[in-house]
Short mmCIF file of C-alpha atoms in Angstrom, two decimals:
data_model
loop_
_atom_site.label_atom_id
_atom_site.label_comp_id
_atom_site.label_asym_id
_atom_site.label_seq_id
_atom_site.Cartn_x
_atom_site.Cartn_y
_atom_site.Cartn_z
CA UNK A 71 0.00 0.00 0.00
CA UNK A 72 1.12 3.53 -0.72
CA UNK A 73 2.58 5.38 2.23
CA UNK A 74 3.38 8.96 3.09
CA UNK A 75 6.34 10.22 1.09
CA UNK A 76 8.73 12.82 2.40
CA UNK A 77 11.59 14.53 0.66
CA UNK A 78 14.39 14.99 1.06
CA UNK A 79 15.20 12.21 3.49
CA UNK A 80 18.34 13.94 4.70
CA UNK A 81 19.28 17.60 4.61
CA UNK A 82 22.33 19.47 5.83
CA UNK A 83 22.17 23.24 6.14
CA UNK A 84 24.16 25.98 7.78
CA UNK A 85 22.89 28.47 10.33
CA UNK A 86 20.70 31.23 8.90
CA UNK A 87 19.99 29.27 5.73
CA UNK A 88 16.52 28.21 4.59
CA UNK A 89 15.09 24.75 4.03
CA UNK A 90 11.95 23.37 2.41
CA UNK A 91 10.59 19.97 3.39
CA UNK A 92 7.97 18.26 1.25
CA UNK A 93 5.28 15.79 2.16
CA UNK A 94 3.03 13.74 -0.11
CA UNK A 95 0.16 12.18 1.83
CA UNK A 96 -1.35 8.77 1.26
CA UNK A 97 -3.72 8.97 -1.74
CA UNK A 98 -7.20 10.23 -0.74
CA UNK A 99 -5.93 11.52 2.59
CA UNK A 100 -6.86 15.18 2.88
CA UNK A 101 -5.23 16.11 6.18
CA UNK A 102 -1.53 16.59 6.74
CA UNK A 103 0.31 17.08 10.02
CA UNK A 104 3.90 18.09 10.72
CA UNK A 105 5.84 16.95 13.78
CA UNK A 106 9.34 17.69 15.01
CA UNK A 107 11.32 15.10 16.97
CA UNK A 108 14.53 16.30 18.56
CA UNK A 109 17.25 13.89 19.72
CA UNK A 110 15.94 11.75 22.55
CA UNK A 111 12.60 13.55 22.48
CA UNK A 112 9.07 12.51 21.59
CA UNK A 113 7.46 14.00 18.48
CA UNK A 114 6.04 17.49 18.97
CA UNK A 115 3.15 18.75 16.87
CA UNK A 116 3.93 21.75 14.68
CA UNK A 117 0.98 22.41 12.38
CA UNK A 118 -1.76 20.69 10.42
CA UNK A 119 -3.84 21.33 7.31
CA UNK A 120 -7.25 20.09 6.25
CA UNK A 121 -8.46 20.72 2.73
CA UNK A 122 -5.66 23.23 2.15
CA UNK A 123 -6.57 25.30 5.21
CA UNK A 124 -4.60 25.41 8.43
CA UNK A 125 -6.57 23.36 10.95
CA UNK A 126 -4.38 23.51 14.04
CA UNK A 127 -1.14 25.05 15.18
CA UNK A 128 1.29 23.85 17.79
CA UNK A 129 4.76 24.85 18.84
CA UNK A 130 5.86 26.05 15.43
CA UNK A 131 8.39 28.90 15.46
CA UNK A 132 7.51 32.08 13.60
CA UNK A 133 10.50 31.38 11.34
CA UNK A 134 8.64 28.36 9.99
CA UNK A 135 5.66 28.41 7.66
CA UNK A 136 3.74 25.71 5.88
CA UNK A 137 1.01 25.24 3.36
CA UNK A 138 -1.02 22.54 1.68
CA UNK A 139 -1.50 22.60 -2.06
CA UNK A 140 -4.40 21.63 -4.32
CA UNK A 141 -2.99 18.12 -4.77
CA UNK A 142 -2.88 17.84 -0.94
CA UNK A 143 0.89 17.74 -0.71
CA UNK A 144 2.38 20.02 1.90
CA UNK A 145 5.59 21.97 2.29
CA UNK A 146 7.26 23.14 5.47
CA UNK A 147 9.43 26.19 4.92
CA UNK A 148 12.08 26.94 7.50
CA UNK A 149 14.06 30.17 7.48
CA UNK A 150 16.94 31.58 9.54
CA UNK A 151 17.83 28.08 10.61
CA UNK A 152 19.29 27.61 14.06
CA UNK A 153 21.36 24.79 15.51
CA UNK A 154 18.38 23.80 17.63
CA UNK A 155 16.32 23.11 14.51
CA UNK A 156 18.34 19.94 13.95
CA UNK A 157 15.79 17.19 14.29
CA UNK A 158 13.69 14.59 12.53
CA UNK A 159 10.68 16.16 10.85
CA UNK A 160 7.78 13.82 10.31
CA UNK A 161 4.76 14.35 8.16
CA UNK A 162 1.62 12.33 8.83
CA UNK A 163 -1.65 12.09 6.96
CA UNK A 164 -5.16 10.98 7.77
CA UNK A 165 -8.61 10.67 6.21
CA UNK A 166 -11.28 12.06 6.22
CA UNK A 167 -9.81 14.83 8.30
CA UNK A 168 -11.50 15.87 11.49
CA UNK A 169 -11.23 14.62 15.03
CA UNK A 170 -9.08 11.69 15.97
CA UNK A 171 -8.65 9.69 12.82
CA UNK A 172 -5.57 7.52 12.67
CA UNK A 173 -2.46 9.29 11.48
CA UNK A 174 0.09 7.51 9.34
CA UNK A 175 3.63 8.79 9.43
CA UNK A 176 6.14 9.25 6.65
CA UNK A 177 9.77 8.17 7.02
CA UNK A 178 10.83 11.64 8.07
CA UNK A 179 13.38 14.20 6.95
CA UNK A 180 16.51 14.33 9.05
CA UNK A 181 17.70 17.94 9.18
CA UNK A 182 21.13 18.80 10.44
CA UNK A 183 22.01 22.46 10.93
CA UNK A 184 25.72 23.20 11.20
CA UNK B 63 4.09 17.88 33.90
CA UNK B 64 3.71 16.24 30.52
CA UNK B 65 0.22 15.75 29.16
CA UNK B 66 0.97 12.06 28.54
CA UNK B 67 3.15 10.24 31.05
CA UNK B 68 4.90 6.94 30.53
CA UNK B 69 7.57 4.99 32.37
CA UNK B 70 10.63 5.40 30.09
CA UNK B 71 12.02 1.98 30.97
CA UNK B 72 14.01 0.28 29.64
CA UNK B 73 12.23 -2.97 30.12
CA UNK B 74 14.66 -5.83 29.53
CA UNK B 75 12.80 -9.11 29.17
CA UNK B 76 13.60 -12.57 27.81
CA UNK B 77 11.90 -13.99 24.78
CA UNK B 78 8.51 -15.43 25.64
CA UNK B 79 7.91 -13.08 28.56
CA UNK B 80 4.76 -11.06 29.11
CA UNK B 81 5.32 -7.35 29.60
CA UNK B 82 2.90 -4.53 30.43
CA UNK B 83 3.23 -0.81 29.77
CA UNK B 84 1.16 1.87 31.43
CA UNK B 85 0.35 5.40 30.49
CA UNK B 86 -1.67 8.23 32.02
CA UNK B 87 -3.04 11.32 30.32
CA UNK B 88 -4.16 14.59 31.83
CA UNK B 89 -6.63 16.00 29.30
CA UNK B 90 -10.02 14.55 30.15
CA UNK B 91 -11.35 15.83 26.82
CA UNK B 92 -9.06 13.48 24.86
CA UNK B 93 -11.12 11.30 22.59
CA UNK B 94 -8.81 8.95 20.72
CA UNK B 95 -5.99 6.82 22.03
CA UNK B 96 -3.27 4.87 20.34
CA UNK B 97 -0.13 2.87 20.84
CA UNK B 98 2.58 3.48 18.28
CA UNK B 99 5.93 1.75 18.12
CA UNK B 100 9.07 3.48 16.99
CA UNK B 101 12.29 1.81 16.01
CA UNK B 102 15.53 3.73 16.29
CA UNK B 103 15.67 6.65 13.82
CA UNK B 104 12.47 5.50 12.11
CA UNK B 105 8.95 6.88 11.96
CA UNK B 106 6.27 6.02 14.53
CA UNK B 107 4.14 3.15 13.27
CA UNK B 108 0.63 2.52 14.50
CA UNK B 109 0.45 -0.58 16.65
CA UNK B 110 -3.18 -0.33 17.64
CA UNK B 111 -5.96 2.04 18.54
CA UNK B 112 -7.30 1.74 22.07
CA UNK B 113 -11.00 1.50 22.83
CA UNK B 114 -12.92 1.72 26.08
CA UNK B 115 -14.03 -1.89 25.75
CA UNK B 116 -10.43 -3.04 25.40
CA UNK B 117 -9.10 -4.60 22.27
CA UNK B 118 -6.74 -7.34 21.26
CA UNK B 119 -4.60 -7.88 18.20
CA UNK B 120 -2.71 -11.15 18.32
CA UNK B 121 -0.21 -10.98 21.15
CA UNK B 122 -1.09 -7.37 21.95
CA UNK B 123 -3.91 -6.24 24.24
CA UNK B 124 -4.79 -2.61 24.94
CA UNK B 125 -7.03 -1.27 27.67
CA UNK B 126 -8.45 2.18 28.34
CA UNK B 127 -9.85 3.44 31.64
CA UNK B 128 -11.42 6.83 31.00
CA UNK B 129 -12.31 7.39 34.66
CA UNK B 130 -8.70 6.99 35.71
CA UNK B 131 -7.32 8.43 32.45
CA UNK B 132 -5.13 5.40 32.15
CA UNK B 133 -4.06 3.35 29.13
CA UNK B 134 -2.22 0.05 29.10
CA UNK B 135 -0.56 -2.25 26.61
CA UNK B 136 0.12 -5.92 27.28
CA UNK B 137 2.51 -7.89 25.10
CA UNK B 138 2.43 -11.66 25.46
CA UNK B 139 5.05 -14.13 24.28
CA UNK B 140 7.60 -11.40 23.52
CA UNK B 141 9.68 -11.76 20.37
CA UNK B 142 13.10 -10.30 19.64
CA UNK B 143 11.40 -8.21 16.96
CA UNK B 144 9.26 -6.52 19.61
CA UNK B 145 12.31 -4.57 20.77
CA UNK B 146 11.43 -0.92 20.16
CA UNK B 147 10.11 2.18 21.88
CA UNK B 148 6.38 2.11 22.54
CA UNK B 149 4.67 5.48 22.39
CA UNK B 150 1.41 6.17 24.18
CA UNK B 151 -0.48 8.71 22.09
CA UNK B 152 -3.70 10.66 22.63
CA UNK B 153 -5.47 13.22 20.52
CA UNK B 154 -5.86 16.63 22.04
CA UNK B 155 -9.58 16.58 22.63
CA UNK B 156 -11.51 17.52 19.52
CA UNK B 157 -8.53 18.56 17.45
CA UNK B 158 -6.40 16.50 15.17
CA UNK B 159 -3.02 16.88 16.75
CA UNK B 160 -1.51 13.96 18.59
CA UNK B 161 0.19 14.27 21.96
CA UNK B 162 2.93 11.74 22.50
CA UNK B 163 4.29 10.27 25.67
CA UNK B 164 8.05 10.08 25.97
CA UNK B 165 7.93 6.39 25.10
CA UNK B 166 8.80 3.19 26.90
CA UNK B 167 11.82 1.29 25.65
CA UNK B 168 11.54 -2.47 25.40
CA UNK B 169 14.51 -4.75 24.84
CA UNK B 170 13.76 -8.45 24.33
CA UNK B 171 16.77 -10.71 24.67
CA UNK B 172 17.29 -14.37 23.75
#
């Protein structure tokens, strides 16, 4: 079965650079979530989108922004990168989109900021 | 205090053992509950949803006590392949976002 696709899988950036992470949800899933997992930490919710509209917002820094496109893929844009942004970034998707449906996670993008 | 609390372990058990993990959550409005497993440097994978009536999937049994805000996972006949971190996860009460516990590490040895 098709799974959530994330790209790139690995990314190395320097401080103050920008990064764009992409997420392609499971076909027919209309809700996308972004999570950040720091070393030795549990995943922390950043932001979610349902039908291309932001549906919830968590501990996402102002330097980060995200959107969902008409084909339901999502991009997380990260600017002025800091060392502390080094983490695994997971995207998850669910269907039909509201209230507690099971979320399926992509393999993650491992971001290293030097 | 974290919204979802778990014993971090590690639990070191021999093959064939039965092991139980517990979890408590603080948001009484939480509506959906899950156990995910996460292998090192990999994504969380859904193990099972947890229902008030309790549910079983093969060697895995999950229980939910809403009154006590307590969730459990029982693994019977442990296999080496069960070695992983088990994440107790709840939704945040009417919204989509998931709140994760810190995870319980399980190591099954021969």
